[in-house]
Amino acid sequence: MDDVDLPYDEDEASQQEKIQALEDRLEILETQNEEMRDKLLDANAENNKYQQKLERLTHENKKLKQSPLFVATVQEVSDEGVIIKQHGNNQEALTEVTEEMREDIAPDDRVAVNNSLSIVKTLSSETDVRARVMEVTESPEVSYEDIGGLEEQLQEVRETVEMPLEKPDMFEDVGIDPPSGVLLYGPPGTGKTMLAKAVANQTDATFIKMAGSELVHKFIGEGAKLVRDLFDVAREHEPAVIFIDEIDAIAAKRTESKTSGDAEVQRTMMQLLAEMDGFEERGEIRIIAATNRFDMLDRAILRPGRFDRLIEVPKPGEEGRELIFQIHTRNMNVDDDVDFAALAEETADASGADIKAVCTEAGMFAIRDDRTEIRGEDFQNAWDKVQADSDTTEDVSKTFA
Ligand SMILES: Nc1ncnc2c1ncn2[C@@H]1O[C@H](COP(=O)(O)OP(=O)(O)OP(=O)(O)O)[C@@H](O)[C@H]1O
């Protein structure tokens, strides 16, 4: 009791006064106690609030690190941070990375960034992108005998692509440069890809195919780099035939609009032209491009030294159609009553791809009927079906146009 400060004078206060003073002190202490309890309750409530906020932020933080993340390409790594270019809008941004991550990051790497553009992780290397966008075939299985009704076109492709690969000395001796690039143009499914594959097969060249639309739509922001990669891959695989399908996607006439998408397409095309122009010693690499939209092409790509040999690949004529029927039924069990000449007459306007579809469908009709031999009527039904299917596709594309 020594350390307690009593509210009265021990020697002088009467008993009554002592009781009164103690009662007063008790009252004060009770009030103080009450106040403290209130404060404690407030503090507890506050604590609860902060606890909830902490949980919310932890959750949000976790979410930020998860999807959706955006893809960007590293442009530059410097002391000031990392400059990235976002895919999609092509905008550049300066962002920070942790010390550990900085060591793993180099220009041209693909990275995933979150909403605030912080690099969250690095993505798989570009070889994966190359593999996804380029089809590389050591020796495609298409030969000249598999192509029906394109004798003139075949002849021209052989002269312009096959000869320079097989007899480069002849061009040197004569003193002329072989054509740089060959452009095949015509409706879909007429055998443009087949021609390119067949010539690669004939010359034992590696066939490297890249689709223009994929370059600019699927790998936005990487088009120019992929074009560079395409030529690198070709150099690694010489002799090689580079086939760029749907070239109109990267070489369409310039439009008035100046959207970033257009700028990206422009950059991709400039890179392609630069590769072709700077390709003095092209060695054993030939370039073939194809398009269904010749009218849309930017004339810059048709200048001498670029795609300077134009070959039209039209739909087959009647004779061509008969040949294509024969080619695609070579391994089929066809009844003797099937008259391909009559079928060729009837299937006016069909492309090679349509005829292939008719042959496959005819086989399906026989199977459905539990037969192993394909009859004339199966081909008839198949032609009706292929026509009906293509009408539906046209309607659908009109609807979504
Ligand atoms: N002239 C042809 N002779 C034989 N088969 C053909 C012919 N044309 C097309 N085909 C068949 O159609 C398929 C598609 O043809 P291919 O891919 O070469 O056409 P394409 O002109 O490149 O078409 P796209 O412009 O749509 O890319 C071929 O795999 C082949 O089976």
Coordinates of C-alpha atoms and ligand atoms in Angstrom, one line a residue:
M1 CA 0.0 0.0 0.0
D2 CA 3.1 2.2 0.3
D3 CA 3.1 3.4 -3.3
V4 CA -0.6 4.4 -3.3
D5 CA -1.2 8.1 -3.2
L6 CA -4.0 8.5 -0.7
P7 CA -6.5 11.3 -1.3
Y8 CA -6.4 12.5 2.3
D9 CA -3.9 13.4 5.1
E10 CA -3.4 10.3 7.1
D11 CA -2.8 12.2 10.4
E12 CA -5.3 15.0 10.1
A13 CA -8.4 13.8 8.2
S14 CA -11.3 12.4 10.2
Q15 CA -12.7 9.0 9.5
Q16 CA -15.6 10.6 7.7
E17 CA -13.4 12.7 5.5
K18 CA -11.3 9.7 4.6
I19 CA -14.4 7.8 3.5
Q20 CA -15.6 10.7 1.5
A21 CA -12.2 11.2 -0.2
L22 CA -12.0 7.5 -1.1
E23 CA -15.5 7.5 -2.5
D24 CA -14.6 10.6 -4.7
R25 CA -11.4 8.9 -5.9
L26 CA -13.4 5.7 -6.7
E27 CA -15.9 7.6 -8.7
I28 CA -13.1 9.3 -10.7
L29 CA -11.4 5.9 -11.3
E30 CA -14.7 4.3 -12.4
T31 CA -15.2 7.1 -14.9
Q32 CA -11.7 6.7 -16.2
N33 CA -12.1 3.0 -16.4
E34 CA -15.3 3.5 -18.4
E35 CA -13.5 5.8 -20.8
M36 CA -10.6 3.4 -21.2
R37 CA -13.1 0.6 -22.0
D38 CA -14.7 2.8 -24.7
K39 CA -11.4 3.6 -26.2
L40 CA -10.5 -0.1 -26.2
L41 CA -13.7 -0.9 -28.0
D42 CA -13.0 1.8 -30.5
A43 CA -9.5 0.5 -31.0
N44 CA -10.8 -3.0 -31.5
A45 CA -13.3 -1.8 -34.1
E46 CA -10.5 0.1 -35.9
N47 CA -8.3 -3.0 -35.8
N48 CA -11.1 -5.0 -37.4
K49 CA -11.5 -2.4 -40.1
Y50 CA -7.8 -2.5 -40.9
Q51 CA -7.8 -6.2 -40.8
Q52 CA -10.5 -6.3 -43.5
K53 CA -8.7 -3.7 -45.6
L54 CA -5.5 -5.8 -45.4
E55 CA -7.4 -8.9 -46.5
R56 CA -8.9 -7.0 -49.4
L57 CA -5.6 -5.6 -50.5
T58 CA -3.9 -9.0 -50.3
H59 CA -6.6 -10.4 -52.4
E60 CA -6.3 -7.6 -54.9
N61 CA -2.5 -8.0 -55.0
K62 CA -2.9 -11.6 -55.7
K63 CA -5.4 -10.9 -58.5
L64 CA -3.1 -8.4 -60.1
K65 CA -0.4 -11.0 -60.3
Q66 CA -2.8 -13.4 -61.9
S67 CA -4.6 -13.0 -65.3
P68 CA -5.4 -11.0 -67.2
L69 CA -1.9 -10.0 -68.0
F70 CA -0.8 -8.1 -71.1
V71 CA 2.0 -9.1 -73.4
A72 CA 4.8 -6.7 -74.2
T73 CA 8.2 -6.9 -75.8
V74 CA 11.3 -5.5 -74.1
Q75 CA 12.9 -2.7 -76.1
E76 CA 15.7 -1.6 -73.8
V77 CA 17.1 -2.4 -70.4
S78 CA 18.9 0.5 -68.7
D79 CA 19.7 2.0 -65.3
E80 CA 16.5 4.0 -65.5
G81 CA 14.3 1.0 -65.9
V82 CA 13.0 -1.2 -68.7
I83 CA 11.4 0.1 -71.8
I84 CA 8.6 -2.1 -73.0
K85 CA 6.4 -2.0 -76.0
Q86 CA 2.9 -3.2 -75.5
H87 CA 1.3 -5.5 -78.0
G88 CA -2.0 -4.4 -79.3
N89 CA -1.6 -0.6 -79.0
N90 CA 2.2 -0.5 -79.7
Q91 CA 2.7 2.0 -76.9
E92 CA 6.1 2.2 -75.2
A93 CA 6.4 2.5 -71.5
L94 CA 9.2 2.8 -69.0
T95 CA 8.7 0.3 -66.1
E96 CA 10.5 -0.9 -63.1
V97 CA 11.6 -4.5 -62.4
T98 CA 13.2 -6.2 -59.4
E99 CA 16.9 -6.7 -59.4
E100 CA 16.6 -10.5 -59.8
M101 CA 14.3 -10.1 -62.8
R102 CA 16.4 -7.5 -64.5
E103 CA 19.2 -10.0 -64.8
D104 CA 17.0 -12.4 -66.8
I105 CA 15.6 -9.7 -69.1
A106 CA 17.1 -8.8 -72.5
P107 CA 15.8 -6.7 -75.4
D108 CA 13.3 -8.5 -77.7
D109 CA 12.2 -10.8 -74.8
R110 CA 8.4 -11.2 -74.5
V111 CA 7.1 -10.4 -71.0
A112 CA 3.8 -10.4 -69.2
V113 CA 2.8 -7.1 -67.6
N114 CA -0.1 -6.3 -65.2
N115 CA -2.5 -3.4 -65.3
S116 CA 0.1 -1.0 -64.0
L117 CA 2.6 -2.2 -66.6
S118 CA 4.9 -3.9 -64.0
I119 CA 6.7 -6.9 -65.4
V120 CA 5.3 -9.9 -63.7
K121 CA 7.1 -12.7 -65.6
T122 CA 9.1 -13.4 -68.7
L123 CA 7.4 -15.5 -71.4
S124 CA 8.8 -18.5 -73.4
S125 CA 11.5 -17.7 -75.9
E126 CA 10.8 -16.5 -79.4
T127 CA 11.5 -19.9 -80.9
D128 CA 8.0 -20.8 -79.8
V129 CA 6.6 -17.9 -81.7
R130 CA 8.6 -18.8 -84.7
A131 CA 7.3 -22.4 -84.5
R132 CA 3.7 -21.2 -84.1
V133 CA 3.8 -18.8 -87.0
M134 CA 6.1 -20.6 -89.5
E135 CA 5.5 -24.0 -91.0
V136 CA 8.9 -25.5 -91.8
T137 CA 8.8 -28.7 -93.9
E138 CA 12.1 -30.3 -94.9
S139 CA 10.6 -31.8 -98.0
P140 CA 6.9 -31.4 -98.7
E141 CA 5.1 -34.4 -100.1
V142 CA 3.5 -32.6 -103.1
S143 CA 4.9 -33.4 -106.5
Y144 CA 4.2 -31.9 -109.9
E145 CA 2.1 -34.9 -110.8
D146 CA -0.3 -34.0 -108.0
I147 CA -1.3 -30.7 -109.7
G148 CA -4.0 -30.8 -112.3
G149 CA -4.5 -28.3 -115.1
L150 CA -1.9 -25.7 -114.4
E151 CA 0.7 -26.6 -117.0
E152 CA 1.7 -23.0 -118.0
Q153 CA 1.9 -21.8 -114.4
L154 CA 3.9 -24.8 -113.5
Q155 CA 6.3 -24.2 -116.4
E156 CA 6.8 -20.6 -115.3
V157 CA 7.3 -21.5 -111.6
R158 CA 9.9 -24.1 -112.6
E159 CA 11.8 -21.5 -114.7
T160 CA 11.7 -18.8 -112.1
V161 CA 12.2 -20.8 -108.9
E162 CA 13.5 -24.2 -109.8
M163 CA 16.1 -23.2 -112.4
P164 CA 17.9 -20.6 -110.2
L165 CA 18.1 -23.1 -107.4
E166 CA 19.3 -26.0 -109.5
K167 CA 21.4 -24.2 -112.1
P168 CA 22.5 -20.8 -110.6
D169 CA 25.7 -20.8 -112.9
M170 CA 23.5 -20.7 -116.0
F171 CA 22.1 -17.3 -115.0
E172 CA 25.6 -16.1 -114.1
D173 CA 27.0 -17.3 -117.5
V174 CA 24.2 -15.6 -119.4
G175 CA 24.6 -12.5 -117.3
I176 CA 21.0 -12.0 -116.0
D177 CA 19.6 -12.0 -112.5
P178 CA 16.9 -14.5 -111.8
P179 CA 13.6 -13.0 -110.8
S180 CA 13.6 -12.0 -107.1
G181 CA 10.2 -13.0 -106.0
V182 CA 7.3 -14.7 -107.7
L183 CA 3.8 -13.7 -106.9
L184 CA 1.0 -16.2 -107.5
Y185 CA -2.5 -14.6 -107.6
G186 CA -5.9 -16.0 -108.1
P187 CA -9.1 -17.3 -106.3
P188 CA -8.8 -19.4 -103.1
G189 CA -8.2 -23.2 -103.4
T190 CA -6.7 -23.1 -106.9
G191 CA -3.3 -24.7 -106.0
K192 CA -1.0 -21.8 -105.2
T193 CA 0.3 -23.4 -102.1
M194 CA 0.6 -26.7 -103.9
L195 CA 2.8 -25.1 -106.7
A196 CA 5.2 -23.7 -104.1
K197 CA 5.3 -27.0 -102.2
A198 CA 5.9 -29.0 -105.3
V199 CA 8.8 -26.8 -106.4
A200 CA 10.4 -27.1 -103.0
N201 CA 10.0 -30.9 -103.1
Q202 CA 11.5 -31.1 -106.6
T203 CA 14.6 -29.0 -105.6
D204 CA 15.0 -30.7 -102.2
A205 CA 14.6 -27.3 -100.6
T206 CA 13.1 -26.7 -97.2
F207 CA 9.6 -25.2 -97.5
I208 CA 9.0 -22.4 -95.1
K209 CA 5.5 -21.0 -95.0
M210 CA 4.2 -18.0 -93.2
A211 CA 0.7 -16.5 -93.4
G212 CA 0.5 -12.7 -93.8
S213 CA -2.7 -12.5 -91.8
E214 CA -1.1 -14.3 -88.8
L215 CA 1.9 -12.0 -88.9
V216 CA -0.2 -8.9 -88.4
H217 CA -3.3 -10.1 -86.5
K218 CA -2.0 -12.8 -84.2
F219 CA 1.5 -11.5 -83.4
I220 CA 0.7 -7.9 -83.2
G221 CA 3.8 -5.8 -82.5
E222 CA 6.1 -8.6 -83.7
G223 CA 5.5 -8.5 -87.4
A224 CA 8.8 -6.9 -88.5
K225 CA 10.8 -9.1 -86.2
L226 CA 9.1 -12.2 -87.5
V227 CA 9.9 -11.2 -91.0
R228 CA 13.6 -10.9 -90.0
D229 CA 13.3 -14.3 -88.3
L230 CA 11.7 -15.8 -91.4
F231 CA 14.7 -14.9 -93.5
D232 CA 17.1 -16.1 -90.7
V233 CA 15.3 -19.4 -90.7
A234 CA 15.6 -19.6 -94.5
R235 CA 19.4 -18.9 -94.3
E236 CA 19.8 -21.6 -91.7
H237 CA 18.0 -24.1 -94.0
E238 CA 19.4 -23.3 -97.4
P239 CA 18.3 -24.3 -100.1
A240 CA 14.9 -23.0 -99.1
V241 CA 11.6 -21.8 -100.6
I242 CA 9.9 -19.0 -98.5
F243 CA 6.2 -19.0 -99.1
I244 CA 4.2 -16.0 -97.8
D245 CA 0.5 -16.8 -98.1
E246 CA -2.1 -14.0 -98.0
I247 CA 0.6 -11.3 -98.7
D248 CA -2.2 -8.8 -99.1
A249 CA -2.5 -8.7 -95.2
I250 CA 0.9 -7.1 -95.0
A251 CA 1.1 -5.4 -98.4
A252 CA -2.2 -3.8 -98.9
K253 CA -2.5 -0.3 -100.5
R254 CA -2.0 2.4 -98.0
T255 CA -5.2 3.8 -96.6
E256 CA -5.9 7.3 -95.3
S257 CA -6.4 6.2 -91.7
K258 CA -3.4 6.4 -89.4
T259 CA -4.3 4.0 -86.7
S260 CA -1.6 2.2 -84.9
G261 CA -2.7 -1.1 -86.6
D262 CA -1.9 0.4 -90.0
A263 CA 1.5 1.6 -88.7
E264 CA 2.2 -1.9 -87.6
V265 CA 1.3 -3.4 -91.0
Q266 CA 3.5 -0.7 -92.7
R267 CA 6.5 -1.6 -90.5
T268 CA 6.0 -5.3 -91.3
M269 CA 5.9 -4.6 -95.0
M270 CA 8.9 -2.2 -94.9
Q271 CA 10.9 -5.0 -93.2
L272 CA 9.9 -7.5 -95.9
L273 CA 10.9 -5.0 -98.6
A274 CA 14.2 -4.3 -96.8
E275 CA 14.9 -8.0 -96.6
M276 CA 14.2 -8.5 -100.3
D277 CA 16.2 -5.4 -101.4
G278 CA 19.2 -6.1 -99.2
F279 CA 19.3 -9.7 -100.4
E280 CA 22.0 -9.2 -103.0
E281 CA 23.6 -12.6 -102.3
R282 CA 20.3 -14.4 -101.9
G283 CA 22.1 -17.7 -102.4
E284 CA 19.8 -20.6 -102.4
I285 CA 16.7 -19.0 -101.2
R286 CA 13.7 -18.2 -103.4
I287 CA 10.6 -16.3 -102.4
I288 CA 7.0 -17.1 -103.5
A289 CA 4.0 -15.1 -102.3
A290 CA 0.3 -15.7 -102.9
T291 CA -2.8 -13.6 -102.7
N292 CA -6.5 -13.9 -103.5
R293 CA -6.7 -10.1 -103.5
F294 CA -4.4 -8.8 -106.3
D295 CA -6.4 -5.6 -106.6
M296 CA -5.5 -4.7 -103.0
L297 CA -1.8 -4.9 -103.3
D298 CA 0.5 -1.9 -102.8
R299 CA 2.3 -1.5 -106.1
A300 CA 5.6 -1.0 -104.2
I301 CA 6.0 -4.7 -103.7
L302 CA 5.7 -5.3 -107.5
R303 CA 8.7 -3.1 -108.4
P304 CA 11.7 -4.8 -110.1
G305 CA 13.9 -6.7 -107.7
R306 CA 10.9 -7.5 -105.5
F307 CA 7.9 -9.6 -106.6
D308 CA 8.6 -8.9 -110.2
R309 CA 7.2 -12.1 -111.7
L310 CA 3.4 -12.3 -111.6
I311 CA 1.7 -15.6 -112.3
E312 CA -2.1 -15.8 -112.4
V313 CA -3.5 -19.1 -111.0
P314 CA -7.1 -19.2 -112.2
K315 CA -9.8 -21.7 -111.5
P316 CA -9.4 -24.8 -113.6
G317 CA -11.1 -25.1 -117.0
E318 CA -13.1 -28.2 -117.9
E319 CA -10.0 -30.2 -118.9
G320 CA -8.3 -29.1 -115.7
R321 CA -11.2 -30.2 -113.6
E322 CA -11.2 -33.7 -115.2
L323 CA -7.5 -34.0 -114.5
I324 CA -8.0 -32.9 -110.9
F325 CA -10.9 -35.5 -110.4
Q326 CA -8.5 -38.2 -111.7
I327 CA -5.7 -37.0 -109.4
H328 CA -7.9 -37.0 -106.3
T329 CA -9.5 -40.4 -107.0
R330 CA -6.2 -42.2 -107.7
N331 CA -6.3 -44.1 -104.5
M332 CA -10.1 -44.4 -104.3
N333 CA -12.2 -47.5 -105.2
V334 CA -14.2 -45.9 -108.0
D335 CA -16.9 -47.8 -110.0
D336 CA -16.3 -48.1 -113.7
D337 CA -19.6 -46.2 -114.4
V338 CA -18.2 -42.9 -113.1
D339 CA -17.7 -40.5 -116.0
F340 CA -15.2 -37.8 -114.9
A341 CA -15.5 -35.9 -118.2
A342 CA -19.3 -35.5 -117.5
L343 CA -18.5 -34.5 -113.9
A344 CA -16.0 -31.9 -115.1
E345 CA -18.6 -30.4 -117.4
E346 CA -21.1 -30.2 -114.6
T347 CA -18.8 -28.7 -112.0
A348 CA -18.2 -25.5 -113.8
D349 CA -16.8 -22.8 -111.4
A350 CA -15.4 -25.4 -109.0
S351 CA -11.9 -24.8 -107.7
G352 CA -9.3 -27.5 -107.2
A353 CA -10.1 -27.5 -103.5
D354 CA -13.8 -27.9 -104.3
I355 CA -13.1 -30.9 -106.5
K356 CA -11.0 -32.5 -103.7
A357 CA -13.9 -31.9 -101.3
V358 CA -16.3 -33.5 -103.8
C359 CA -14.1 -36.6 -104.0
T360 CA -13.9 -37.0 -100.2
E361 CA -17.6 -36.4 -99.8
A362 CA -18.4 -39.0 -102.5
G363 CA -16.4 -41.5 -100.4
M364 CA -18.4 -40.5 -97.4
F365 CA -21.7 -41.2 -99.2
A366 CA -20.5 -44.7 -100.1
I367 CA -19.5 -45.4 -96.5
R368 CA -22.9 -44.2 -95.3
D369 CA -24.5 -46.6 -97.7
D370 CA -22.3 -49.4 -96.4
R371 CA -20.4 -49.7 -99.8
T372 CA -16.7 -49.8 -100.5
E373 CA -17.1 -48.8 -104.2
I374 CA -18.0 -45.3 -105.1
R375 CA -20.6 -44.7 -107.8
G376 CA -21.5 -41.9 -110.1
E377 CA -24.5 -40.9 -107.9
D378 CA -22.2 -40.5 -104.9
F379 CA -20.2 -37.9 -106.9
Q380 CA -23.5 -36.2 -107.9
N381 CA -24.7 -36.0 -104.3
A382 CA -21.3 -34.9 -103.1
W383 CA -21.3 -32.0 -105.7
D384 CA -24.8 -30.9 -104.5
K385 CA -23.6 -31.0 -100.9
V386 CA -20.3 -29.0 -101.6
Q387 CA -22.3 -26.4 -103.4
A388 CA -24.9 -26.1 -100.6
D389 CA -22.1 -25.9 -98.0
S390 CA -20.4 -23.1 -99.9
D391 CA -23.7 -21.2 -100.2
T392 CA -24.1 -21.5 -96.4
T393 CA -20.6 -20.3 -95.8
E394 CA -21.2 -17.3 -98.1
D395 CA -24.4 -16.5 -96.3
V396 CA -22.6 -16.7 -92.9
S397 CA -19.7 -14.5 -94.1
K398 CA -22.3 -12.0 -95.4
T399 CA -24.0 -12.0 -92.1
F400 CA -20.8 -11.3 -90.2
A401 CA -19.4 -8.9 -92.8
Ligands
LIG1 N1 -4.8 -27.6 -109.5 C1 -5.0 -28.5 -108.5 N2 -4.7 -29.8 -108.7 C2 -5.0 -30.7 -107.7 N3 -5.4 -30.4 -106.5 C3 -5.7 -29.1 -106.3 C4 -5.5 -28.1 -107.3 N4 -5.9 -26.9 -106.7 C5 -6.3 -27.2 -105.5 N5 -6.2 -28.5 -105.2 C6 -6.6 -29.1 -103.9 O1 -7.0 -28.1 -103.0 C7 -6.2 -28.0 -101.9 C8 -6.0 -26.6 -101.5 O2 -5.2 -26.0 -102.5 P1 -4.1 -24.9 -102.2 O3 -3.9 -24.8 -100.7 O4 -2.9 -25.2 -103.0 O5 -4.8 -23.6 -102.7 P2 -4.4 -22.1 -102.6 O6 -4.6 -21.6 -104.0 O7 -3.1 -22.0 -102.0 O8 -5.6 -21.6 -101.7 P3 -5.7 -20.4 -100.7 O9 -5.6 -19.2 -101.5 O10 -7.0 -20.6 -100.1 O11 -4.5 -20.5 -99.7 C9 -5.0 -28.7 -102.2 O12 -4.4 -29.3 -101.1 C10 -5.4 -29.8 -103.2 O13 -5.9 -30.9 -102.6

